[in-house]
C-alpha cells in the first residue's frame, strides 16, 4: 500500500464516496462486476523464457535465466529458484530508484512462496553433479505500468516465462568424468523445465465493511482497507495465502474467497496454456530446417513456378533441335535432288554420285598438270576410257541384267577421268615433300 500514498492525497472525498457507493450497487467504476477480471493479454519475446503480461492498465515483463552454481549444503542434489522485482519510476511516480521498497519485497515474496514452497518446479531435475554443480533459476520481474493488482499480473508473467524457458543441455566429460560440458543450442536442443503444476495468484480487495472485489484497480487500491492474495492451482489446491492491511476478515469470507479463487485459477490456467501452446507451435515452425530448392519434392499434378520454367525451357530446346534437324534434312534432300537432276542413276553400272563435280574444275587441273610436264595425262585417260568401254562391250551380258546405254558409258568415263586426274594431282603435290624428307 506504500506505492499508493501519493494517490490517496490526490483523491478527493467525493471520489472515495463514489467508489464505495457504486460497490454497494455491485458496480465498479470501470463497468465490471465485483468478481470479474480485467482483460488479460499474454505475449512472448523472441528468446525463450521471456513474457509480457498486460492486465488492464497493469503491464509487467518477466525474464528467466539460469546458471551453474554450487548447491546448498543441506540440499546437495537440488537446484535453486529465486525471484527478483524491479519497480521503476516510469511505472508509478511513487516508486523510487535504488533500494527496493516494502511493496517490492512483498511482491517478490508472494511470487516466490507460491512457486517454490508449492514445489511447482522440480528442483531435483536441476542437479548436474550432486554436491558440486546445480542449476540456479532466476526470475526477474519488471513493472512497466502500475494499473493495480501487481501480484496477479506478476505471477502470471512468471509462470508463463517458466513454461517457455529452456536451459542448455550439459554432459559430463574430462579425465575424471566430473567436468561439465555445456552444449550450445545449435549443437543440442535446450531442455525445458519440469513443472508439476501452475500456481495462480488471485487477489481480493476489501473496501468498507462488507464490500469485496477481485482484481482491484489503482483507484480501488487507494480506498481499500485490506487485501488478501490466494495462490491456487487448477486442481483447487491452496499453495499460499497472503493477508495485508489492517482490516480483519471473517472465516466465512476467507472460505468464500477460496471458492471464487479456485474458479478463477482454472480460467487463467487455460489462458496461459493456450498462449504457451501457440508459442511452442511457432517455435517449432521456426526450428524446421528448410531444404535446398533442388532437393524439394515436386508435385507432378501441380508443378511449381520454377518447375514450369524448366519444362518450358526443355520444350523450346527440343523444338529448336527438331527444327534444325528438319532444316538439315531439307538441305541434304535438296542437295541430293540437285545432284540427281544432273546425273541420272542407272542399274548395273558405276555410281552416278560425283563428290568432285562441283568442287574440282577438270580443265584447271589439266592445265596445271600440263604446265608441270604431265601433258600426256589426258590422252592416257582417254585411252583408258576406251579400253574400259571395249572390255565392257566384249563381255557377254548376263541374262538378268539390262544392257548399258552409251550415255552411261560416257558418264562412267567422265567420272573415271576426274578420279585419275585428282590422283595424279595429289602425287605431283606430295612428290617434293617426299623427296625433301628422303634427302
CSV table of C-alpha atoms in Angstrom, one decimal, residues 5 48 69 96-97 105 117 153 160 187 219 230 243 270 320 330 369 414 419:
chain,number,residue,atom,x,y,z
A,5,UNK,CA,0.2,7.0,-0.6
A,48,UNK,CA,13.0,-18.4,-24.6
A,69,UNK,CA,26.2,-22.8,-9.1
A,96,UNK,CA,11.8,5.3,-6.1
A,97,UNK,CA,15.1,4.3,-7.6
A,105,UNK,CA,9.9,-7.1,-1.3
A,117,UNK,CA,7.0,-23.6,-1.4
A,153,UNK,CA,0.0,-9.8,-13.2
A,160,UNK,CA,4.4,-18.0,-18.5
A,187,UNK,CA,24.5,-28.5,-31.3
A,219,UNK,CA,-8.2,3.7,-7.6
A,230,UNK,CA,-4.6,-16.5,-2.5
A,243,UNK,CA,-3.1,-11.1,4.0
A,270,UNK,CA,-6.4,-22.4,-19.5
A,320,UNK,CA,14.8,-25.9,-81.8
A,330,UNK,CA,15.7,-30.5,-96.1
A,369,UNK,CA,49.5,-30.7,-114.9
A,414,UNK,CA,34.0,-38.9,-117.2
A,419,UNK,CA,39.4,-39.5,-110.4
